[in-house]
CSV table of C-alpha atoms in Angstrom, one decimal:
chain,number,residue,atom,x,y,z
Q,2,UNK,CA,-5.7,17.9,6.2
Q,3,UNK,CA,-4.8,14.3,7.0
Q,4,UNK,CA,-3.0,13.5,10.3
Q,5,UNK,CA,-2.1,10.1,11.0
Q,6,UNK,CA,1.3,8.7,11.8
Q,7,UNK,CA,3.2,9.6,8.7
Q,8,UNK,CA,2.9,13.6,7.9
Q,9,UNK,CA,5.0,13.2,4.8
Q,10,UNK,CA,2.4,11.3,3.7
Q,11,UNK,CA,-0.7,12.8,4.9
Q,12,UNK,CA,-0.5,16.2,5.3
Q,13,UNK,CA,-2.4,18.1,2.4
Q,14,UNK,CA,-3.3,21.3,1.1
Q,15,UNK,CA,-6.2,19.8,-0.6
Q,16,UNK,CA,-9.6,21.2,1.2
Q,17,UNK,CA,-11.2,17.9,0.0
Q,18,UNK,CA,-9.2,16.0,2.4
Q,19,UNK,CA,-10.8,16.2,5.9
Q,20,UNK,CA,-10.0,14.2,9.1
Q,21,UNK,CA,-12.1,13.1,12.3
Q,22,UNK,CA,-10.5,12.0,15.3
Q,23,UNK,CA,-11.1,8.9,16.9
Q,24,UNK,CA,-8.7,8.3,20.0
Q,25,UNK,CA,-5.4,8.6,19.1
Q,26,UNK,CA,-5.7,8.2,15.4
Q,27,UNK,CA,-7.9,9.9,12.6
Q,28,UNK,CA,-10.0,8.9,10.2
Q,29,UNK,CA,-9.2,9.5,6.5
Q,30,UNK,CA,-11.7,10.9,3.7
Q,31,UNK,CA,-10.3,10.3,0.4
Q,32,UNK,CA,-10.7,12.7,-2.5
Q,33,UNK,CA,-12.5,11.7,-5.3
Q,34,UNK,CA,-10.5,10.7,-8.7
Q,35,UNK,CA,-10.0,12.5,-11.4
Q,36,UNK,CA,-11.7,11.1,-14.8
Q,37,UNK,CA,-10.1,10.1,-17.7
Q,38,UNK,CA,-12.3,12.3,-20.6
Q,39,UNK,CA,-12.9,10.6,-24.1
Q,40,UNK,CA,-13.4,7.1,-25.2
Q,41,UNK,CA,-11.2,4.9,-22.9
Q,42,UNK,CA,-9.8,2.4,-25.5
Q,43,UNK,CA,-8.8,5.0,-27.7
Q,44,UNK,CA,-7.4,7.3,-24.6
Q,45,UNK,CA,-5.0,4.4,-23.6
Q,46,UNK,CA,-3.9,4.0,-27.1
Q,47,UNK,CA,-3.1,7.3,-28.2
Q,48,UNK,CA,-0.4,7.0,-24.4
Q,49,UNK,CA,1.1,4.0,-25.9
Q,50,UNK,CA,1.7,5.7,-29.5
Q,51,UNK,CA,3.2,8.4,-27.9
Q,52,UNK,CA,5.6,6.5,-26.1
Q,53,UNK,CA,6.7,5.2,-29.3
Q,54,UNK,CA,8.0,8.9,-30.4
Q,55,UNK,CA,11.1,10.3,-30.1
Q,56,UNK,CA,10.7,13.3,-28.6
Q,57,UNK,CA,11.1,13.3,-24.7
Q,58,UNK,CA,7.9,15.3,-24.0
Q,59,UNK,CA,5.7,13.6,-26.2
Q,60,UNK,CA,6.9,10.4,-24.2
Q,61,UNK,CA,6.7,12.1,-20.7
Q,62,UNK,CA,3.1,13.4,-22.0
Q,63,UNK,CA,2.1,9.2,-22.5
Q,64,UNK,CA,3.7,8.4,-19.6
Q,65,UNK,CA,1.5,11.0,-17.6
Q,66,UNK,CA,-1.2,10.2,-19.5
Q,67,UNK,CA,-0.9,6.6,-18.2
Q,68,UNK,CA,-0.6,7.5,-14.8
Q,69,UNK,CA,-3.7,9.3,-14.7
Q,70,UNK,CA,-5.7,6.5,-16.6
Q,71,UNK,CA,-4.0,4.1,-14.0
Q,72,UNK,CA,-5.0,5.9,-11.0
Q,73,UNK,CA,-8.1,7.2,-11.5
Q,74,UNK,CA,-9.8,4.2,-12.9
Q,75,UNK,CA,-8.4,0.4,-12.3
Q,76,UNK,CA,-7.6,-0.7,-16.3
Q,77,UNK,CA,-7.1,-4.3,-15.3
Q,78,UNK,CA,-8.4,-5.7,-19.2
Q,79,UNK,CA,-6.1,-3.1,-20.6
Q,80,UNK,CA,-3.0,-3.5,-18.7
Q,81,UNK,CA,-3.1,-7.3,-18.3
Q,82,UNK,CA,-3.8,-7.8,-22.2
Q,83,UNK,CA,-1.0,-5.3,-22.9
Q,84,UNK,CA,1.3,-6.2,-20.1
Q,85,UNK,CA,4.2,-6.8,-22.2
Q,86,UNK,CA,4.3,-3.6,-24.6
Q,87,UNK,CA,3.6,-1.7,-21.7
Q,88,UNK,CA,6.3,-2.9,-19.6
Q,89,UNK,CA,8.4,-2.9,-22.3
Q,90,UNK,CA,8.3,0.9,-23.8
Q,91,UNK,CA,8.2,1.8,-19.8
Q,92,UNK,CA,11.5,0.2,-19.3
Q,93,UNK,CA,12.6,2.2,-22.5
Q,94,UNK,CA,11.9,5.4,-20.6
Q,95,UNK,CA,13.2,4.3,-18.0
Q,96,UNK,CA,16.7,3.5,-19.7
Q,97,UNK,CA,17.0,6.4,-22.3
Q,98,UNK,CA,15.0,9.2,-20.3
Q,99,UNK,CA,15.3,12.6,-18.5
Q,100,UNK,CA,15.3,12.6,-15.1
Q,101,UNK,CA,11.7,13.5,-15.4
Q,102,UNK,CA,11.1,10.5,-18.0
Q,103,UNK,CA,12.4,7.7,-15.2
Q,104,UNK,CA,10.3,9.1,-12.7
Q,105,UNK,CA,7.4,9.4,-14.5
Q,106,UNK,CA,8.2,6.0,-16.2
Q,107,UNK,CA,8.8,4.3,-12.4
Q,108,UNK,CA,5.7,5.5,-11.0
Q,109,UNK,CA,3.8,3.9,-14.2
Q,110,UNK,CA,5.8,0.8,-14.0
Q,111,UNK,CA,4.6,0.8,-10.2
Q,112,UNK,CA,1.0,1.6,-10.8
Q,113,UNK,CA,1.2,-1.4,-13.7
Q,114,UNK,CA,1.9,-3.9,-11.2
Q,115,UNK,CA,-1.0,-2.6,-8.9
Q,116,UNK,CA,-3.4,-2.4,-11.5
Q,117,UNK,CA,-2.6,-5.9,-12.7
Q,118,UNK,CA,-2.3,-7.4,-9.1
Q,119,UNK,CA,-0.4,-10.8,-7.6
Q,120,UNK,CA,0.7,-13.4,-10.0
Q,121,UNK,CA,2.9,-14.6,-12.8
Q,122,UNK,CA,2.9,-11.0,-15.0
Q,123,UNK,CA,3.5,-9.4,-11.9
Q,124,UNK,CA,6.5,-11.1,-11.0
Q,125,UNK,CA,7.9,-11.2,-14.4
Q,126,UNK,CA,7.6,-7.1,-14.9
Q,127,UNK,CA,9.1,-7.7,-11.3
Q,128,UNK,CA,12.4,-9.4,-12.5
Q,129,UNK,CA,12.5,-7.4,-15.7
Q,130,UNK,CA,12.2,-3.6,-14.0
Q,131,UNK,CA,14.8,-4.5,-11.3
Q,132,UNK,CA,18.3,-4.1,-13.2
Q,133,UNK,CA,16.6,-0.7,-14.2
Q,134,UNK,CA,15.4,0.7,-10.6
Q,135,UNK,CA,19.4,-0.5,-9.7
Q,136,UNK,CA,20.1,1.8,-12.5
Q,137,UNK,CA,18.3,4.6,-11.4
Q,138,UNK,CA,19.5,4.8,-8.4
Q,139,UNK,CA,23.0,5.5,-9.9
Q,140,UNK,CA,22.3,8.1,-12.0
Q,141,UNK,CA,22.3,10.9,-10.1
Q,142,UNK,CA,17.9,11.9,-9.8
Q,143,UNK,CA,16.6,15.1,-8.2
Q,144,UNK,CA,15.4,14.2,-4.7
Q,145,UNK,CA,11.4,14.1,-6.1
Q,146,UNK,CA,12.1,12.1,-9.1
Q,147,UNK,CA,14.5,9.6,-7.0
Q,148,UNK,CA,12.2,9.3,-4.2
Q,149,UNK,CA,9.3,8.4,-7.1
Q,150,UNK,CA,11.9,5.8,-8.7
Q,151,UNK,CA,12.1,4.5,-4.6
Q,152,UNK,CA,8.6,4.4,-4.2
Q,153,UNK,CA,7.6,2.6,-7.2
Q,154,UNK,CA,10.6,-0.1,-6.8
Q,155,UNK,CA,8.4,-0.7,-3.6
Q,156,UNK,CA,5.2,-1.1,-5.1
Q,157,UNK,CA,7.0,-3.5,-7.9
Q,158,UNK,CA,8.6,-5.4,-5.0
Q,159,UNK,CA,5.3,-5.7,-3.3
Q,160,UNK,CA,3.2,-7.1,-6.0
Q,161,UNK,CA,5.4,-9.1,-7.6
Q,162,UNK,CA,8.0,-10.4,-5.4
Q,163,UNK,CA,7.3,-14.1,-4.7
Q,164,UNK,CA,9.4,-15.1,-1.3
Q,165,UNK,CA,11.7,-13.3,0.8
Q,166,UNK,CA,14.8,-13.6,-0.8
Q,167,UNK,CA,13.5,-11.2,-3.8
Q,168,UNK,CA,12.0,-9.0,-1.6
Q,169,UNK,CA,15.2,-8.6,0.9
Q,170,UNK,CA,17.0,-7.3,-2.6
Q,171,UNK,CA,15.1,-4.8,-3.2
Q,172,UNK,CA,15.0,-3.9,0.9
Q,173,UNK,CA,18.9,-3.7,0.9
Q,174,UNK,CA,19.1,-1.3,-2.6
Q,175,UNK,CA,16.3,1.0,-0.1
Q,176,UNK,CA,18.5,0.8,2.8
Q,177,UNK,CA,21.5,1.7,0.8
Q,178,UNK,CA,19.6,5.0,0.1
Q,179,UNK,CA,18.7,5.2,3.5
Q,180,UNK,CA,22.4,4.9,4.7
Q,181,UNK,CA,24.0,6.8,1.3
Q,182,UNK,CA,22.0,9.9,1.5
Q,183,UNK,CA,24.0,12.9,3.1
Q,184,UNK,CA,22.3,16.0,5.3
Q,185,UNK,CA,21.0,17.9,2.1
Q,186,UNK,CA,18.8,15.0,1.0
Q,187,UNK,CA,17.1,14.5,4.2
Q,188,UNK,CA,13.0,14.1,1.9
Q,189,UNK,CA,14.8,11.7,0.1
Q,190,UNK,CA,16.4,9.8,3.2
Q,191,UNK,CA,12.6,9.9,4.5
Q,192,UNK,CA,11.5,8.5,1.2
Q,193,UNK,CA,13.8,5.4,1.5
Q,194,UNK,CA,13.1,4.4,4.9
Q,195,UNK,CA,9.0,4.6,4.6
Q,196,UNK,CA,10.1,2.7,1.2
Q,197,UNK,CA,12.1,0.2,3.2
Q,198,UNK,CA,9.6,0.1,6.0
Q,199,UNK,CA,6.8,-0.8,3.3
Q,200,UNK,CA,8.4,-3.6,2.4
Q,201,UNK,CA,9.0,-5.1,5.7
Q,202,UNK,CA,5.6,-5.4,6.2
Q,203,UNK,CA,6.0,-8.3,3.8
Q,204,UNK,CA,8.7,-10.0,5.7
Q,205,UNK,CA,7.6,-13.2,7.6
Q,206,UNK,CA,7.9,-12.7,11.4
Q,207,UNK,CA,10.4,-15.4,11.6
Q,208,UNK,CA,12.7,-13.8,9.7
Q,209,UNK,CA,12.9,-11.1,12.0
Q,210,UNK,CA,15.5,-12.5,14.1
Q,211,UNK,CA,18.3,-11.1,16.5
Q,212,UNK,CA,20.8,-10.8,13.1
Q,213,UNK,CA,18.2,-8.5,11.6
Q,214,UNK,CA,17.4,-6.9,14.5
Q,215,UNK,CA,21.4,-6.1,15.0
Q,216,UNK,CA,21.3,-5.0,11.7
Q,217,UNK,CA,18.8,-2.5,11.5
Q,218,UNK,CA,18.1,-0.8,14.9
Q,219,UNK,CA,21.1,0.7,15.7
Q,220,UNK,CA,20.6,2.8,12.7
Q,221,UNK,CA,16.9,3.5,13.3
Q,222,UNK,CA,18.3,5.0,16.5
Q,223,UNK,CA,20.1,7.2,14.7
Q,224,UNK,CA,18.0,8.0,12.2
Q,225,UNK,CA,15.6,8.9,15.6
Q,226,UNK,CA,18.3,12.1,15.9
Q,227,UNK,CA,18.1,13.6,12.2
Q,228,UNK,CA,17.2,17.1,12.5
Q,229,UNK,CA,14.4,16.6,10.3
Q,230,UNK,CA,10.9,15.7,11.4
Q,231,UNK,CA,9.4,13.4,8.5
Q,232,UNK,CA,12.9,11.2,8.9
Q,233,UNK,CA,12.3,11.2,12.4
Q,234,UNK,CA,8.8,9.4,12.5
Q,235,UNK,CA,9.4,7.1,9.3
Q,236,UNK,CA,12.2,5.7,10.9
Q,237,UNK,CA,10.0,5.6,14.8
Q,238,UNK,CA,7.4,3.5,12.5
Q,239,UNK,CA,10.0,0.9,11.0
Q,240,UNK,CA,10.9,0.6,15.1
Q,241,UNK,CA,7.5,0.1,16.0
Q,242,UNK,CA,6.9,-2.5,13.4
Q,243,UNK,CA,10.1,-4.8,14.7
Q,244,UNK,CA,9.1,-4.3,18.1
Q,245,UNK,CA,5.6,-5.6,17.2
Q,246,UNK,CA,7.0,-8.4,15.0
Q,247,UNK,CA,9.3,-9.3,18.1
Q,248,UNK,CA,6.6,-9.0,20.4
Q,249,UNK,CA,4.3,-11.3,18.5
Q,250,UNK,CA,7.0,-14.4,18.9
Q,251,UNK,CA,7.7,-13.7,22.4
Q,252,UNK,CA,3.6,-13.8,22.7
Q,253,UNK,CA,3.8,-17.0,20.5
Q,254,UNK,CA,6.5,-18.5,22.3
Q,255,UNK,CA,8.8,-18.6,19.8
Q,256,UNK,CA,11.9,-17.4,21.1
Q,257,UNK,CA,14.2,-19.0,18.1
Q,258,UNK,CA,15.1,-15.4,17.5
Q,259,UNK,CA,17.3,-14.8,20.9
Q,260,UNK,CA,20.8,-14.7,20.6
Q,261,UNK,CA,21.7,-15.1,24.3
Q,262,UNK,CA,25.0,-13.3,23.8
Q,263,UNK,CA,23.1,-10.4,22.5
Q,264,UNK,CA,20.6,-10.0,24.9
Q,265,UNK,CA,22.1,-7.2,27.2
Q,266,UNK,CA,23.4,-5.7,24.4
Q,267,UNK,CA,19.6,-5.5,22.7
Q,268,UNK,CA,18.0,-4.5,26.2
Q,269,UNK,CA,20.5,-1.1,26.2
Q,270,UNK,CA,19.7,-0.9,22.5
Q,271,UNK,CA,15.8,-0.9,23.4
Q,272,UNK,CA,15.9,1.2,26.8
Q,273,UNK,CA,17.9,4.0,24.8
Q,274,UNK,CA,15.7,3.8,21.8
Q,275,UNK,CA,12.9,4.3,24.5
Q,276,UNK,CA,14.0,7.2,26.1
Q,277,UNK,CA,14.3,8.6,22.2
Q,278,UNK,CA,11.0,7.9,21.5
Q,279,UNK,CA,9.6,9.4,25.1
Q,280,UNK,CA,11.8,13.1,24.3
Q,281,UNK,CA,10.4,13.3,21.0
Q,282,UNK,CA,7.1,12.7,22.2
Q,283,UNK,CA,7.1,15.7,24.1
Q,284,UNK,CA,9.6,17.5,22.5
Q,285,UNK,CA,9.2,21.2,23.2
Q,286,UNK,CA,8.8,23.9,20.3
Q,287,UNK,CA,11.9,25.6,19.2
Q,288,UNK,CA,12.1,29.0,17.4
Q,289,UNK,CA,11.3,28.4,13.5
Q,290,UNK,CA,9.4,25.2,14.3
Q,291,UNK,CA,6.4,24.3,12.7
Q,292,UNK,CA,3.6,23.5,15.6
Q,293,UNK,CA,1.6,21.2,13.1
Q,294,UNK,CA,4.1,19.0,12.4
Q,295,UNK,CA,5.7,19.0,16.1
Q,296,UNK,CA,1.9,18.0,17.1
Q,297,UNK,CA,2.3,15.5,14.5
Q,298,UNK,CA,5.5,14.2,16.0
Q,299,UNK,CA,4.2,14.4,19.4
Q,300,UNK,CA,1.1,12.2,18.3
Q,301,UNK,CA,2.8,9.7,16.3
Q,302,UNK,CA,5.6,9.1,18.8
Q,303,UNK,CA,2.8,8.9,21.9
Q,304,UNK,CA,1.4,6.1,19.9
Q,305,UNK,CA,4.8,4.3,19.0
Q,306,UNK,CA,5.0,4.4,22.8
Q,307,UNK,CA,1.7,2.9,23.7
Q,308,UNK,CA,2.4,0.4,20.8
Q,309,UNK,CA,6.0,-1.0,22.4
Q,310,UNK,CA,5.5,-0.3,26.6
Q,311,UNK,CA,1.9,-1.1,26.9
Q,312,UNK,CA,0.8,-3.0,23.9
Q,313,UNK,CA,-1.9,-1.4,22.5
Q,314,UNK,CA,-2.8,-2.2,19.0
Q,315,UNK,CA,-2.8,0.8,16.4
Q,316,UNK,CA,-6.6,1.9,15.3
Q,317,UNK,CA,-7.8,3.8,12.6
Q,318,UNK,CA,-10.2,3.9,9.9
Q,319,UNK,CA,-10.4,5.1,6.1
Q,320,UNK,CA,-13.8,6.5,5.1
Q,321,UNK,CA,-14.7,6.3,1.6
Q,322,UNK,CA,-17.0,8.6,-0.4
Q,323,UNK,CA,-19.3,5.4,-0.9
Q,324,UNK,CA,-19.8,5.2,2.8
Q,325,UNK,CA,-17.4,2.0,2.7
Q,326,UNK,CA,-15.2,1.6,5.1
Q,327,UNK,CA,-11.9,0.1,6.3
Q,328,UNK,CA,-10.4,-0.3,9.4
Q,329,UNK,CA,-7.0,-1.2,9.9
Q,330,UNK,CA,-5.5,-2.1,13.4
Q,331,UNK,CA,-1.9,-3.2,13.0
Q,332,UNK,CA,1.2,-1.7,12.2
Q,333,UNK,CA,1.4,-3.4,9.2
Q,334,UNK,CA,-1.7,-2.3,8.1
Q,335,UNK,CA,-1.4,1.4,8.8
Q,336,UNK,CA,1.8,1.6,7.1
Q,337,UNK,CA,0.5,-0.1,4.2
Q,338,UNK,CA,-2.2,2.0,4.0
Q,339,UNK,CA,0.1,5.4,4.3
Q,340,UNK,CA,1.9,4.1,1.8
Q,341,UNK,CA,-0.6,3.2,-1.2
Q,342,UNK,CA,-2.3,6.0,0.1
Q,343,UNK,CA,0.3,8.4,-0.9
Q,344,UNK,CA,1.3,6.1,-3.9
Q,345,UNK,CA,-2.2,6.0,-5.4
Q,346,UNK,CA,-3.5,9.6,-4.3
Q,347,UNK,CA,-6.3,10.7,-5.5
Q,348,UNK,CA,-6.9,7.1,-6.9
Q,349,UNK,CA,-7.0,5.3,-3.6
Q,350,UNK,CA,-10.6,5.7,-3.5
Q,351,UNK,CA,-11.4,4.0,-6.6
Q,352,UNK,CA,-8.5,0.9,-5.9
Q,353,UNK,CA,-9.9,0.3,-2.9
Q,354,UNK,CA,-13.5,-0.2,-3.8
Q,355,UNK,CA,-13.2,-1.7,-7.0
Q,356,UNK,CA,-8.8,-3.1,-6.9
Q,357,UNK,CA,-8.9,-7.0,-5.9
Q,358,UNK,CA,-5.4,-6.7,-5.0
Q,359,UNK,CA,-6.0,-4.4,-2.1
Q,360,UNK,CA,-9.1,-6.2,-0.9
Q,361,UNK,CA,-6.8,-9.0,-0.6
Q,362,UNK,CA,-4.3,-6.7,1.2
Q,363,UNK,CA,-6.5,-5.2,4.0
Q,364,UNK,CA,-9.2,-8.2,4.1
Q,365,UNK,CA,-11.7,-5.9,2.4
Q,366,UNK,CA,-14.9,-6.2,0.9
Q,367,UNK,CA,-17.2,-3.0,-0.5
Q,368,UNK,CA,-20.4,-2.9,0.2
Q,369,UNK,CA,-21.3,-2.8,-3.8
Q,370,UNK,CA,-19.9,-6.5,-4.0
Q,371,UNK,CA,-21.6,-7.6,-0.5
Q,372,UNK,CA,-24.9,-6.8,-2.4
Q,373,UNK,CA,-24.0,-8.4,-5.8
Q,374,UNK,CA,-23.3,-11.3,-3.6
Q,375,UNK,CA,-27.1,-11.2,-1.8
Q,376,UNK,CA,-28.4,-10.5,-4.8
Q,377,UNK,CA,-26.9,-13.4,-6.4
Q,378,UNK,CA,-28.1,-15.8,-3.1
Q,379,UNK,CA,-31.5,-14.4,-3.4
Q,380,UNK,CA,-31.8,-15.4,-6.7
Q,381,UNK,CA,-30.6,-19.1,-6.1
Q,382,UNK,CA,-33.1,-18.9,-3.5
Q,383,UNK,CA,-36.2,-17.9,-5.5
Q,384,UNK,CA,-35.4,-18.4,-9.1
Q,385,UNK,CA,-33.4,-22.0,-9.1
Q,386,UNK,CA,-35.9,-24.7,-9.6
Q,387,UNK,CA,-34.1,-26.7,-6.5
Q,388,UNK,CA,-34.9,-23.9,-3.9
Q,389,UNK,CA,-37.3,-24.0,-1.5
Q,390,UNK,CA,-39.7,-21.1,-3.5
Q,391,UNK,CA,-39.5,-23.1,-6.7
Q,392,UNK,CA,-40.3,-26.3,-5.0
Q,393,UNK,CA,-43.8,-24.7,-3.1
Q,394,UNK,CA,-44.7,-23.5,-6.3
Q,395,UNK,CA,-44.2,-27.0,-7.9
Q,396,UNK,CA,-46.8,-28.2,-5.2
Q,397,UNK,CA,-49.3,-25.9,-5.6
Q,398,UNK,CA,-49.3,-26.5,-9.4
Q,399,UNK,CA,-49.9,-29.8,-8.9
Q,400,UNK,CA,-52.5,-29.3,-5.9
Q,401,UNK,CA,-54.3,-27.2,-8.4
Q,402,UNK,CA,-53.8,-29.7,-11.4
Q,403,UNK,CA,-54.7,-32.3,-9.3
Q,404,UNK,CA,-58.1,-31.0,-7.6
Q,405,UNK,CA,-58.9,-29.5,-11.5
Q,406,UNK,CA,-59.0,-33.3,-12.7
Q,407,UNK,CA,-60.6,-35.0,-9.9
Q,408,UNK,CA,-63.6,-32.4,-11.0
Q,409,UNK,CA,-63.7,-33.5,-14.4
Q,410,UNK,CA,-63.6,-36.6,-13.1
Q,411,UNK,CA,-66.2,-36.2,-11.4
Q,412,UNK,CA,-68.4,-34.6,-13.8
């Protein structure tokens, strides 16, 4: 079982998962991927003939097919040569579909974007899915499907959005979620807010001013009463990140942000959403309560505290299989990392070894490339004729041709 700051996200049934503490926060092993069996080329094009069918299942089957192709493996020739199509029958799905079809069809669209990475497709499959996550957030989705469709309009947001204006409209259809779902559909409410809180990791820290700040906290606070756990400690992390973010400009000396006629106000807001944070930390078991996710609440809400009253800088670090690892040591970060983490599954091993976009993400280079790098100076170094090597050798060639003439010279 994984144990770090977001339960929802971490916990697992999966034996293959395994955790090892380091201070506060825990380490996370990976599972492996699961392989995609039979020629790849003609794999991915038997999913995109089904798609072209008309019976639902046949679709949802190429939909699922895709998702496993684009997990377990990054398809970046693929998916970048076929960007259109794919995008295209995906949209289909998501327009004409079951419930099931839109889900399955977000989560591709989603997985599409990572696989192709930052740039001018990205953004376009961006502006083109958009109208359509709007549109499935109308119609009315089971709570796993719809939180699926909310994840992936993250993940779509995230790759492709170019500036903060097209990130802040995908941020305000989340929080719409976040403020329209009622007591029944408290995963989903969770969903939307780690959603959200994904995307605000994105957000310049100057935009994080006292308008947003009035904006967004008072409901956090709220949000910090739901009876439900997993609610509870997505919405403590969105808190921890705007404290951090409002901690970094006092620290920079920006103070732009203050709104003098709000500042008693926010200091009442804070001090309250303080003492929330110090109750749930240690909150006493109840009858009917689980005691691994009230430890996990415990933990996570100990180190929101240590984050905001004492600054101390989130740590943790994600073992992979390889031996590569990353380690990740801001907010930002570690809710990046929950998120693609639970996004990706299985897959997040093989993205984050051999996925370009997410070494750009978390300032990460595998050991595999680090090599391929020597490898490539050592050869510059011995083999080029300009390197030092080369050069010696030139010399004691010509020593030797040299000395062999001034014998026959001689003779």
């Amino acid at each position: 079982r994984i144990q770090r700051r977001s339960p929802k996200l971490f916990d697992s049934d999966d034996d293959s998962l395994s955790t090892t503490s380091t201070g506060g926060l825990s380490d996370l092993t990976i599972a492996p991927e699961v392989e995609v069996e039979g020629s790849e080329d003609l794999v991915l094009d038997s999913y995109l003939d089904a798609l072209y069918e008309k019976r639902g299942s046949t679709r949802e089957n190429g939909l699922k097919g895709f998702i496993n192709a684009f997990t377990s493996d990054v398809q970046h020739e693929f998916a970048e040569s076929k960007n259109e199509t794919l995008l295209d029958q995906f949209m289909k799905s998501m327009k004409r579909g079951s419930s099931v079809e839109v889900a399955l069809a977000a989560h591709a669209a989603g997985l599409l974007a990572i696989t192709i990475g930052a740039g001018e497709i990205a953004h376009k499959l961006m502006e083109d899915s958009i109208p359509n996550f709007c549109r499935a957030c109308k119609i009315g989705l089971d709570a796993e499907n719809y939180s699926m469709v909310l994840q992936s309009l993250a993940v779509v947001t995230f790759v492709g959005g170019n500036d903060f204006e097209e990130t802040e409209k995908s941020m305000d259809l989340l929080w719409q979620q976040v403020l329209g779902t009622n007591k029944t559909q408290l995963a989903l409410k969770a969903a939307a807010i780690s959603a959200w809180a994904f995307l605000l990791t994105t957000v310049p820290t100057h935009r994080i001013d006292s308008h947003f700040h009035k904006k967004y906290l008072p409901m956090l606070s709220t949000l910090l009463e739901v009876d439900n756990r997993a609610v509870r400690i997505a919405a403590g992390e969105a808190i921890a990140l705007i404290f951090d973010a409002l901690d970094s400009k006092d620290e920079s000396g920006d103070d732009s942000y203050l709104d003098p006629a709000s500042l008693d106000v926010d200091n009442v807001l804070e001090m309250s959403i303080l003492k929330q944070m110090k109750a749930l930390s240690i909150e006493a078991s109840g009858k009917g309560s689980s005691k691994k996710d009230l430890n996990s609440q415990r933990s996570s809400f100990r180190d929101f505290l240590a984050s905001i009253e004492d600054g101390m800088k989130p740590e943790a670090t994600v073992k992979l299989q390889n031996g590569d690892v990353v380690n990740v040591s801001t907010w930002i970060q570690i809710i990046q990392t929950n998120f693609l983490r639970h996004f990706l599954g299985g897959g997040f091993q093989k993205h984050m070894q051999a996925n370009s976009l997410l070494h750009e993400v978390f300032n990460f280079t595998p050991n595999q490339e680090k090599q391929q790098a020597l490898s490539a100076k050592e050869k510059r170094l011995y083999m080029s004729p300009n390197s030092a090597v080369s050069k010696a050798r030139t010399q004691q060639r010509n020593k030797r041709r040299t000395a062999k003439l001034e014998r026959v010279s001689s003779e």
